[in-house]
CSV table of C-alpha atoms and ligand atoms in Angstrom, one decimal:
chain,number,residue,atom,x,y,z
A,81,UNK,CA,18.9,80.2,78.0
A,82,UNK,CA,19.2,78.5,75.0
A,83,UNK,CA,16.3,76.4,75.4
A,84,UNK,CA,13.7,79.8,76.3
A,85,UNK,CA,15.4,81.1,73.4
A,86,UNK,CA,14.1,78.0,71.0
A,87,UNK,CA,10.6,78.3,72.9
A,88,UNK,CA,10.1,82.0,72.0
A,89,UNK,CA,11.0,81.9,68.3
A,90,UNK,CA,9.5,81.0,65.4
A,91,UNK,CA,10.7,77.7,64.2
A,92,UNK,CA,8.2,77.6,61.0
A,93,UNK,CA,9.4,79.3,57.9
A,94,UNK,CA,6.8,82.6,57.7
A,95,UNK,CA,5.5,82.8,54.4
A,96,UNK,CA,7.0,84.3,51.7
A,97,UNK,CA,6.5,85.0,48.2
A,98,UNK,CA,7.0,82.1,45.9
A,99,UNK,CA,10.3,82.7,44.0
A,100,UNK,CA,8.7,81.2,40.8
A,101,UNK,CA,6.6,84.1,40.5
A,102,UNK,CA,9.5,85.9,40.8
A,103,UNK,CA,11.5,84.1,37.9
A,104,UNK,CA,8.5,84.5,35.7
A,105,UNK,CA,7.9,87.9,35.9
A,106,UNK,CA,11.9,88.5,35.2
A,107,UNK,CA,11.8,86.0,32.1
A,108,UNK,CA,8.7,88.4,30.9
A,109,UNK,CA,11.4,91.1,30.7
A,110,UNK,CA,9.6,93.2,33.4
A,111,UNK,CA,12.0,96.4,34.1
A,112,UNK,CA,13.8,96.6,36.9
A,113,UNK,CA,13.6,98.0,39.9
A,114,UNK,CA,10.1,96.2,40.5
A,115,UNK,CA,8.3,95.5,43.2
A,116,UNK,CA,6.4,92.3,43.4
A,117,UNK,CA,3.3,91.1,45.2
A,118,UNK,CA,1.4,88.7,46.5
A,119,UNK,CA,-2.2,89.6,47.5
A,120,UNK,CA,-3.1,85.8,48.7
A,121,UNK,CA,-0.3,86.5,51.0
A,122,UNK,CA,-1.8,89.7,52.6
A,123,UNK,CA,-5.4,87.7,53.1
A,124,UNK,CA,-3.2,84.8,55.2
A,125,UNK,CA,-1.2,87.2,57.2
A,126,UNK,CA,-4.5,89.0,58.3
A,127,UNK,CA,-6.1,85.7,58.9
A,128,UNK,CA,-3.1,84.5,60.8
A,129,UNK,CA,-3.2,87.7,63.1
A,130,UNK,CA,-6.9,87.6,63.8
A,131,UNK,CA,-6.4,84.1,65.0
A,132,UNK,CA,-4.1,84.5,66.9
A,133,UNK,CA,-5.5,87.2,68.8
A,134,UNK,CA,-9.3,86.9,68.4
A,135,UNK,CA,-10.6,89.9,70.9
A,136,UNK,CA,-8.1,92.4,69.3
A,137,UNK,CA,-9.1,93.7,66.3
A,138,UNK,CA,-6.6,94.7,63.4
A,139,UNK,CA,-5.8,98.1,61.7
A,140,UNK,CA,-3.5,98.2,59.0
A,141,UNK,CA,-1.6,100.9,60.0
A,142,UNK,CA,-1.7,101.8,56.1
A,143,UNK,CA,1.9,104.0,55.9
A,144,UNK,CA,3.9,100.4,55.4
A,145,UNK,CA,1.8,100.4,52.0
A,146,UNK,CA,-0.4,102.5,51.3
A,147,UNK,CA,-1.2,100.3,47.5
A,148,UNK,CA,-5.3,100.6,46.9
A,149,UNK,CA,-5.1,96.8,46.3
A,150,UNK,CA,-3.5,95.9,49.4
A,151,UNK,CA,-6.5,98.2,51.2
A,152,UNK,CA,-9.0,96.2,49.0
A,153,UNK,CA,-8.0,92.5,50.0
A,154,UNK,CA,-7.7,93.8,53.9
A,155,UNK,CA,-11.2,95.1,53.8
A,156,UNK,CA,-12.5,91.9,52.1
A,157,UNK,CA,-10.9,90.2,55.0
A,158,UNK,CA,-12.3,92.6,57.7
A,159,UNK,CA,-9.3,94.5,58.7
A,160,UNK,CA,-9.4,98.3,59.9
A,161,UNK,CA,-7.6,100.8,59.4
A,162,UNK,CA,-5.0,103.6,61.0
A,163,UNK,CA,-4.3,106.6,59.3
A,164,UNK,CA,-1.8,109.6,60.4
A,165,UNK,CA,-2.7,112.5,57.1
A,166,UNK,CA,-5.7,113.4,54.8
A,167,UNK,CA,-4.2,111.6,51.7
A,168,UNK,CA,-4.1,108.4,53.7
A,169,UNK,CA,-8.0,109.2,55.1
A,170,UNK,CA,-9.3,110.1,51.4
A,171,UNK,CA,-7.9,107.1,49.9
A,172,UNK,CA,-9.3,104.9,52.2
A,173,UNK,CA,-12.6,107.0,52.1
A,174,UNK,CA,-12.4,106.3,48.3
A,175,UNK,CA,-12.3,102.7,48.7
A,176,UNK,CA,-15.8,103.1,51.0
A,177,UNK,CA,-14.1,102.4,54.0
A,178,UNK,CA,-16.5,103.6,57.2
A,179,UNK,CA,-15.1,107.1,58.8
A,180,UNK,CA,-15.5,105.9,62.2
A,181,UNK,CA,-13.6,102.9,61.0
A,182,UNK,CA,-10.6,104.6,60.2
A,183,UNK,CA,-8.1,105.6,63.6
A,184,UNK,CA,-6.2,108.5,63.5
A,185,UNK,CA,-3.1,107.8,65.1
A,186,UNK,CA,-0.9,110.5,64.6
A,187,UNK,CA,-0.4,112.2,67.8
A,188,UNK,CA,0.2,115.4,66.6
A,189,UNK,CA,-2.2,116.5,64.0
A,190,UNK,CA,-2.8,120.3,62.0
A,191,UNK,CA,-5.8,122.0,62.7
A,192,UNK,CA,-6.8,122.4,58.9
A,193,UNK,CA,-6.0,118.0,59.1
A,194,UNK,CA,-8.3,117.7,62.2
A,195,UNK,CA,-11.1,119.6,60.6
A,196,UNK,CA,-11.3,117.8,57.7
A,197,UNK,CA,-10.8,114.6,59.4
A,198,UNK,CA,-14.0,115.8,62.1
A,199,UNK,CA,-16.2,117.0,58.7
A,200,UNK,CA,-15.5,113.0,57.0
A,201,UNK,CA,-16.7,111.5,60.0
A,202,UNK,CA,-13.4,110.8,62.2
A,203,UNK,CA,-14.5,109.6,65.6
A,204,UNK,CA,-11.4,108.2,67.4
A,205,UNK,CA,-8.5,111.0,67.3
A,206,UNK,CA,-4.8,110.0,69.5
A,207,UNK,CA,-3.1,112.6,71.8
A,208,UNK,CA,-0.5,112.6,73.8
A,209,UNK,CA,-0.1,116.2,75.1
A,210,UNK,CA,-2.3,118.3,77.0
A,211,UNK,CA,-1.7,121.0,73.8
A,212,UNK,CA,-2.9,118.6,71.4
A,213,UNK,CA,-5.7,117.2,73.7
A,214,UNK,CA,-6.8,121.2,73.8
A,215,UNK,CA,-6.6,121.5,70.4
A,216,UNK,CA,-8.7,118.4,69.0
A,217,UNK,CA,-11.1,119.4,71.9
A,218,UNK,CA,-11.6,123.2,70.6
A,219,UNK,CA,-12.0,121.6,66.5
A,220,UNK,CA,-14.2,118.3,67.4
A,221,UNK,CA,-15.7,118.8,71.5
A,222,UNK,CA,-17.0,115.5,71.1
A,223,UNK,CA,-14.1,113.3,69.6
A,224,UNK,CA,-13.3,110.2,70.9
A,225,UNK,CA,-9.8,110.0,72.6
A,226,UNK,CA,-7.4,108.0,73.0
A,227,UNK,CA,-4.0,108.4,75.2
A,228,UNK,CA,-0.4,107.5,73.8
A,229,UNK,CA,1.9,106.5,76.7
A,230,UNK,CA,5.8,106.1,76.3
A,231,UNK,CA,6.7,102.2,76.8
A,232,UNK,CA,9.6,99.8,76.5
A,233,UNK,CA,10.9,99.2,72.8
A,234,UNK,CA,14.0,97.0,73.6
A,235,UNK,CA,14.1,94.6,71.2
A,236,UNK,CA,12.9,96.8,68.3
A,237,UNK,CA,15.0,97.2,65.3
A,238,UNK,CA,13.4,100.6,64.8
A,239,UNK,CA,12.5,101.9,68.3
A,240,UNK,CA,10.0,104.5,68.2
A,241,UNK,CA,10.6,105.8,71.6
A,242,UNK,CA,11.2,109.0,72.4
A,243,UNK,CA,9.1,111.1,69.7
A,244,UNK,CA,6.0,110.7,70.8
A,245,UNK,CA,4.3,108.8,73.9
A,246,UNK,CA,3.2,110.5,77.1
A,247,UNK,CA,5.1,109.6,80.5
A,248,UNK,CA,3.0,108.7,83.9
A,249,UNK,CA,3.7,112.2,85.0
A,250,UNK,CA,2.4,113.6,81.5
A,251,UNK,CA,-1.0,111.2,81.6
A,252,UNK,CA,-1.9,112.1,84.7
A,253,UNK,CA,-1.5,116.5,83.8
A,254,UNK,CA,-3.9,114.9,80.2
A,255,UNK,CA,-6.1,113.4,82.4
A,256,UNK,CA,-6.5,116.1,84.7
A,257,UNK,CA,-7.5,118.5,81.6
A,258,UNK,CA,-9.5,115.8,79.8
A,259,UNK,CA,-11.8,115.2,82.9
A,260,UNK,CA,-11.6,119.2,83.5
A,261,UNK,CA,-13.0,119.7,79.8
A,262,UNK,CA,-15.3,117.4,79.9
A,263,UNK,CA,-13.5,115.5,76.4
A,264,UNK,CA,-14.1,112.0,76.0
A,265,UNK,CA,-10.9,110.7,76.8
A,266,UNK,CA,-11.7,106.9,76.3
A,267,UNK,CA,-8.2,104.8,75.6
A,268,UNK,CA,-5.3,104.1,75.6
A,269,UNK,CA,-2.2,103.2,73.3
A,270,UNK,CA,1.2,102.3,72.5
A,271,UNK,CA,3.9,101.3,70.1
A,272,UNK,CA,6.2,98.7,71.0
A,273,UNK,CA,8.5,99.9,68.5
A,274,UNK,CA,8.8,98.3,64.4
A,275,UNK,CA,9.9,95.1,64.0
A,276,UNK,CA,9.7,94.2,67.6
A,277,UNK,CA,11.3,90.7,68.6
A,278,UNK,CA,10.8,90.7,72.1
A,279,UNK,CA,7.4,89.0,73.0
A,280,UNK,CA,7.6,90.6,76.7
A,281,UNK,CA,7.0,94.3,75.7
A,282,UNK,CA,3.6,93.9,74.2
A,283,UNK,CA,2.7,92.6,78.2
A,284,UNK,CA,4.7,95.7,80.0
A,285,UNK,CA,2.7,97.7,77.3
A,286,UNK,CA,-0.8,96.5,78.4
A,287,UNK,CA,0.2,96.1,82.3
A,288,UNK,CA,1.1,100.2,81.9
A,289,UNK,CA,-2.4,100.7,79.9
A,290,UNK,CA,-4.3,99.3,82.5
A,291,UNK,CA,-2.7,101.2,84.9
A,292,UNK,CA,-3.8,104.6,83.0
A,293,UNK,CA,-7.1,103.1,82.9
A,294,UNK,CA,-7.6,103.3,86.4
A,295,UNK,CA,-6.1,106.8,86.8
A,296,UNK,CA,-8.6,107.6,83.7
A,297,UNK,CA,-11.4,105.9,86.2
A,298,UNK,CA,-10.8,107.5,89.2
A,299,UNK,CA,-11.1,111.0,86.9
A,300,UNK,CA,-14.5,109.9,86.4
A,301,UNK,CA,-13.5,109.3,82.6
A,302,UNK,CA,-15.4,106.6,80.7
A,303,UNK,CA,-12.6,104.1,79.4
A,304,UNK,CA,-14.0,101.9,76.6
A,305,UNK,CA,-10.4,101.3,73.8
A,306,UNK,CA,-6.9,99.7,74.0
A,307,UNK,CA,-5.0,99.6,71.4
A,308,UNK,CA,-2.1,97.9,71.3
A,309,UNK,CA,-0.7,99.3,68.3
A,310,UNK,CA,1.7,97.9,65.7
A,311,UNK,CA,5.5,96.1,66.1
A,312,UNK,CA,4.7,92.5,65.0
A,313,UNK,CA,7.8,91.5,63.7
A,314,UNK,CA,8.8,89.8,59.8
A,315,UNK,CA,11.6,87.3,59.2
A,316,UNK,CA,14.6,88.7,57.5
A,317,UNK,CA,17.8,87.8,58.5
A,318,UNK,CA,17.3,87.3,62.6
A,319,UNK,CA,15.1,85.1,64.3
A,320,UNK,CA,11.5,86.8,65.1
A,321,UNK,CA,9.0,85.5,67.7
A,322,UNK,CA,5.8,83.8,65.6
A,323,UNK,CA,2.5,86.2,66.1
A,324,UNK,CA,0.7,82.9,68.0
A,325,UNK,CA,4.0,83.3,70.8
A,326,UNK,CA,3.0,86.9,70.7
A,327,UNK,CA,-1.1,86.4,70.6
A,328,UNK,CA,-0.4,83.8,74.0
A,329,UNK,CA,1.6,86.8,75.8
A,330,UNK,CA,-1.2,89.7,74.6
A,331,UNK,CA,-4.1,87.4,75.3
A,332,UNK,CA,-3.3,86.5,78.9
A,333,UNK,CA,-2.4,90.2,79.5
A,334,UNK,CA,-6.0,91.2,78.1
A,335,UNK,CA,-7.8,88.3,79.6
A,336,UNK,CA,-9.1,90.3,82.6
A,337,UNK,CA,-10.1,93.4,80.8
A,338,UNK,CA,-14.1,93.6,80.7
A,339,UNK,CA,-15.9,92.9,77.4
A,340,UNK,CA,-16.8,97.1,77.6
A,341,UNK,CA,-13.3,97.3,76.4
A,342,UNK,CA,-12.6,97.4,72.7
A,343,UNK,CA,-9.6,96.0,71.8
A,344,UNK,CA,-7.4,96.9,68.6
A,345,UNK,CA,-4.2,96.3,67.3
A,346,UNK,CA,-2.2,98.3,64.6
A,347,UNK,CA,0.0,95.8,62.5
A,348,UNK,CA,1.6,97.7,59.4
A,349,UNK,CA,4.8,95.6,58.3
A,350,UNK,CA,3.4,92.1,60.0
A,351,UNK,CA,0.7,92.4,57.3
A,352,UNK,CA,2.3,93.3,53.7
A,353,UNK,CA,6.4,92.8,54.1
A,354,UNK,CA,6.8,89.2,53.6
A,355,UNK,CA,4.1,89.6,49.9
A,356,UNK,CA,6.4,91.1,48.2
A,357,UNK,CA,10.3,90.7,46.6
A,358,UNK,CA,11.6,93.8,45.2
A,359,UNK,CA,13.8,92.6,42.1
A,360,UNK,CA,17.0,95.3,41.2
A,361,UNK,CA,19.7,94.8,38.5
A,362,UNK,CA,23.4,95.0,39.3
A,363,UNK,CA,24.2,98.9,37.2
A,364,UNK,CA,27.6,99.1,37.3
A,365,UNK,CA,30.6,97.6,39.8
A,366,UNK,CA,34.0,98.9,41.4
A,367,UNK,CA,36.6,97.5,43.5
A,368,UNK,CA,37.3,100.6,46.2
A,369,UNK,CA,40.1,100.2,48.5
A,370,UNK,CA,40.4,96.7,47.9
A,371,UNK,CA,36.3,96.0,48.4
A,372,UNK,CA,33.8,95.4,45.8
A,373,UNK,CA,31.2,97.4,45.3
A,374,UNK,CA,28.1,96.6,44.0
A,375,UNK,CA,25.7,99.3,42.6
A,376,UNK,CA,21.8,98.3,42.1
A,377,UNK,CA,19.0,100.2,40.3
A,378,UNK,CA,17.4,100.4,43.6
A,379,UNK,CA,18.7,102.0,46.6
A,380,UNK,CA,18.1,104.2,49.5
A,381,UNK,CA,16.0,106.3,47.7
A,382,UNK,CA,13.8,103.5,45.7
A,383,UNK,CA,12.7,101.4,48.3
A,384,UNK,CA,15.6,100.5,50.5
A,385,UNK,CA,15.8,103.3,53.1
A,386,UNK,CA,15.5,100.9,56.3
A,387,UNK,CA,18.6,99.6,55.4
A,388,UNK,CA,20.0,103.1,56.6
A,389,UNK,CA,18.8,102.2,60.2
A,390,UNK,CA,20.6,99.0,60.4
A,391,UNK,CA,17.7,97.3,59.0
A,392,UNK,CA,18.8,93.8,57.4
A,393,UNK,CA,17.4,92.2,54.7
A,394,UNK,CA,18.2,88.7,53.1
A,395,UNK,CA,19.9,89.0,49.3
A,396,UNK,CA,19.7,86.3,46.7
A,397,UNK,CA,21.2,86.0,43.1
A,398,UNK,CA,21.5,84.0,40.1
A,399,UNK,CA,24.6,82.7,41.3
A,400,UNK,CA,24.2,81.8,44.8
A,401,UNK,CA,26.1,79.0,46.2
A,402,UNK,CA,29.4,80.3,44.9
A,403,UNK,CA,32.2,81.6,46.0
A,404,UNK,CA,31.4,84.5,48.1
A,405,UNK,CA,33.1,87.9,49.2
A,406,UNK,CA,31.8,91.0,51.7
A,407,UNK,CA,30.6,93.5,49.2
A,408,UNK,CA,29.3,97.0,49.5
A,409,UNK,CA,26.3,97.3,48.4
A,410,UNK,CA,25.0,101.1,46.7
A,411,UNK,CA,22.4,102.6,44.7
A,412,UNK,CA,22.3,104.1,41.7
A,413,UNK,CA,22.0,107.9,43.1
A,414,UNK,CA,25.2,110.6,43.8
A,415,UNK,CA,24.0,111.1,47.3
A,416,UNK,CA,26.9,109.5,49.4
A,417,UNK,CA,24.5,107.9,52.1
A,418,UNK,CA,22.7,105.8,49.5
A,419,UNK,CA,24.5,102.8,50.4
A,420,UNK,CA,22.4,100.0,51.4
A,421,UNK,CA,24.8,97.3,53.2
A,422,UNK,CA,28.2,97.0,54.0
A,423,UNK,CA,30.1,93.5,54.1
A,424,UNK,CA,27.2,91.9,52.8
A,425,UNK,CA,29.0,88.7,51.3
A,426,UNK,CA,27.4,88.3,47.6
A,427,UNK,CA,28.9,86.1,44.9
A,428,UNK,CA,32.8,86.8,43.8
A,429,UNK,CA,31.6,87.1,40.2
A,430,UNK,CA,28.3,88.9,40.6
A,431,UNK,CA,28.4,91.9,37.5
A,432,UNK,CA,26.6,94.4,35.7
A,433,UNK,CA,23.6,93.2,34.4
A,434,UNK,CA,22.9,90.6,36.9
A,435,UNK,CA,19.4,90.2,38.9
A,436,UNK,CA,19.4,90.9,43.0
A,437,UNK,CA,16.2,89.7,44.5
A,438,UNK,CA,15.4,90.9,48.1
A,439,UNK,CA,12.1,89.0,49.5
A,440,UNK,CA,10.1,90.2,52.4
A,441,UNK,CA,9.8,93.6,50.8
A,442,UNK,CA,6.3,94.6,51.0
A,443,UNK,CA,6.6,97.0,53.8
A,444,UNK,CA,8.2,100.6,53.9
A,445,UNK,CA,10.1,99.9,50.8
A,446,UNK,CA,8.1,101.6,47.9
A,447,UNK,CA,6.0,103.6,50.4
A,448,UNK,CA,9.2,105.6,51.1
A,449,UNK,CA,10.5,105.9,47.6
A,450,UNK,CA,11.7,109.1,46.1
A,451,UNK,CA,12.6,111.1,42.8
A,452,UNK,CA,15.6,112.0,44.0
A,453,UNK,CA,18.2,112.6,41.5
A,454,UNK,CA,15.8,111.6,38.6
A,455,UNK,CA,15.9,108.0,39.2
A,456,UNK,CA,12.6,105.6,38.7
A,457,UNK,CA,10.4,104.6,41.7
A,458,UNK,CA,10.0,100.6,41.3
A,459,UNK,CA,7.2,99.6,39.4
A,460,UNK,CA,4.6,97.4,40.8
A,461,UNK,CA,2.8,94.5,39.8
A,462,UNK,CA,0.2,92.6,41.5
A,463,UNK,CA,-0.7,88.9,41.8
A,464,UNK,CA,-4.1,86.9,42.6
A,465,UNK,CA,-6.0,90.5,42.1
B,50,PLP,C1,3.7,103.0,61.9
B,50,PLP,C2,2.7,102.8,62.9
B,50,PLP,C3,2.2,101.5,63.1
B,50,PLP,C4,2.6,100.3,62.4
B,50,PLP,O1,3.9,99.8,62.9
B,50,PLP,P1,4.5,98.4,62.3
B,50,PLP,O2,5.8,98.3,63.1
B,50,PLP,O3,4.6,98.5,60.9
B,50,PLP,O4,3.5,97.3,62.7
B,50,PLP,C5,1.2,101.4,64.1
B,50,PLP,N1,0.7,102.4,64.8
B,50,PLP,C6,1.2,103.7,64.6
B,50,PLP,C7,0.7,104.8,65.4
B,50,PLP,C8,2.2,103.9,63.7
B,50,PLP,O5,2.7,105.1,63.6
């Protein structure tokens, strides 16, 4: 057990943003909460996922960040994209990225989305109900489909199960109807689930595609797309399998699929969390109950809302390596659920005033971020432009 367990996972650092940048931008006085990052970072994590899966082609699924420079250095370095609304189409449309380039890969779309998507230029358009399949069809007669199927997230930190995916039975009643309409329904997908650290369900995922394949096949449909879809995990504070221990599992499961067969992936958080730090200051401290709380300019609201579904990110300070207590840690809003962590041991003497730096925060941090309650959304900054 133990040794599978050190074959599977990463034992080289990922990258991560260089904590002198970090130091620098803080001795500049930059206000806090700021977000922080690195674009050279972005170019190596797309070069490090298209290496170690050369047949599958990335699509930044571009919801984990949606920042125009992030979409600039991924298009320089060949990357696609996968959108799921008009604002997320235009602004990649802005930056002169091809229509047919662009996946949309929300399975449930509005008609007034779907016909502007179809007047752009959209080709490729997910389903993964017979309703929706009938309602791209009667918009676009001629889009290019591609099925969702349910699979297995164990392993995910945020399993996407459940809300969307299409069981066997389903497929089969959307195959039926596709082949009964005469739609091009030409792939298949699937999510593993975010932050997935279980190498095996990228395999189960393609084993069930091909298996929709052939029921596509038999239906006389023309199957010509897998995608794979998005999952690849980031280090924070568990061990994550490395994207070449993933790549060996996906390209032995795709190694018998004919060259007809387009083959994409949709990496959102592999790609742009581990860029970025976001840097919060320490507002204001209480001792509740006999536990110290710690309140940051930053919290659910600005930037931290995966925390709320168990999500675990690393914390450093100034005065790491001393003497250390579990801590609550809140932001700065009324709203009793923003509290990020609980029992998170922080330093005994951390106070107002004092800098928290979370790395590995490039991905649905600021993209979440809110008003709420008037406070700031984090500022961000930009390196190697
Ligand atoms: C969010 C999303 C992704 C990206 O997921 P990550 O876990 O960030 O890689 C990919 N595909 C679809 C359809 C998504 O909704």
């Amino acid at each position: 057990m133990i040794d599978s367990f050190s074959e599977i996972y990463d034992t080289h650092p990922e990258v991560s943003l260089d904590f002198k940048f970090v130091q620098e931008a803080v001795r500049n006085g930059t206000t806090t909460p700021f977000l922080l990052i690195d674009l050279d970072l972005v170019r190596i994590k797309a070069r490090r996922f298209k290496a170690a899966m050369p047949r599958v082609q990335p699509h930044y699924a571009f919801k984990a960040n949606p920042h125009p420079e992030i979409a600039k250095v991924l298009i320089e370095e060949g990357v696609g994209f996968e959108v799921a609304s008009i604002a997320e189409l235009d602004a990649l449309l802005e930056l002169n990225v091809p229509a047919p380039e662009i996946f949309y890969s929300n399975p449930i779309k509005s008609r007034q989305y779907l016909q502007y998507a179809a007047a752009k230029g959209v080709q490729w358009y997910v389903l993964d109900s017979v309703d929706e399949l009938r309602k791209i069809y009667s918009v676009k007669p001629d889009a290019s489909l591609y099925l969702r199927v349910d699979t297995q997230n164990l392993g995910s930190d945020w399993p996407l199960s459940g809300k969307f995916g299409a069981t066997l039975t389903e497929c089969k009643e959307i195959i039926q109807e596709a082949a009964h309409l005469k739609a091009d329904l030409a792939g298949v997908t699937f999510h593993v689930g975010s932050q997935c650290r279980n190498v095996e369900n990228w395999h189960v995922g393609i084993d069930n595609a091909k298996m929709v394949f052939d029921l596509m096949a038999e239906s006389g449909l023309e199957v010509r797309l897998l995608n794979i879809g998005g999952g690849y995990p980031v280090r924070h504070v568990k061990p994550i399998p490395s994207i070449e221990k993933i790549g060996e599992s996906v390209n032995d499961a795709i190694a018998d699929l004919p060259s007809s067969i387009r083959i994409m992936a949709e990496p959102g958080r592999y790609m742009v969390s581990d860029s970025a730090y976001l840097i919060s200051r320490v507002v204001g401290t209480a001792v509740r109950a006999g536990t110290k709380w710690v309140y940051l300019d930053s919290g659910v609201f600005q930037g931290l809302m995966e925390t709320h579904e168990g999500f675990q990110y690393e914390v450093y300070t100034d005065h790491d390596g001393q003497d250390e207590i579990p801590c609550t840690v809140a932001g700065p809003t009324c709203d009793s659920m923003d509290i990020m962590m609980r029992d998170e041991m922080l330093p005994a003497d951390l106070k107002e005033g004092d800098y928290v730096y979370i790395p590995n925060a490039g991905a649905y941090t600021t993209a979440y971020a809110s008003n709420f309650n008037g406070f700031s959304l984090p500022q961000v900054y930009i390196l190697n432009k």
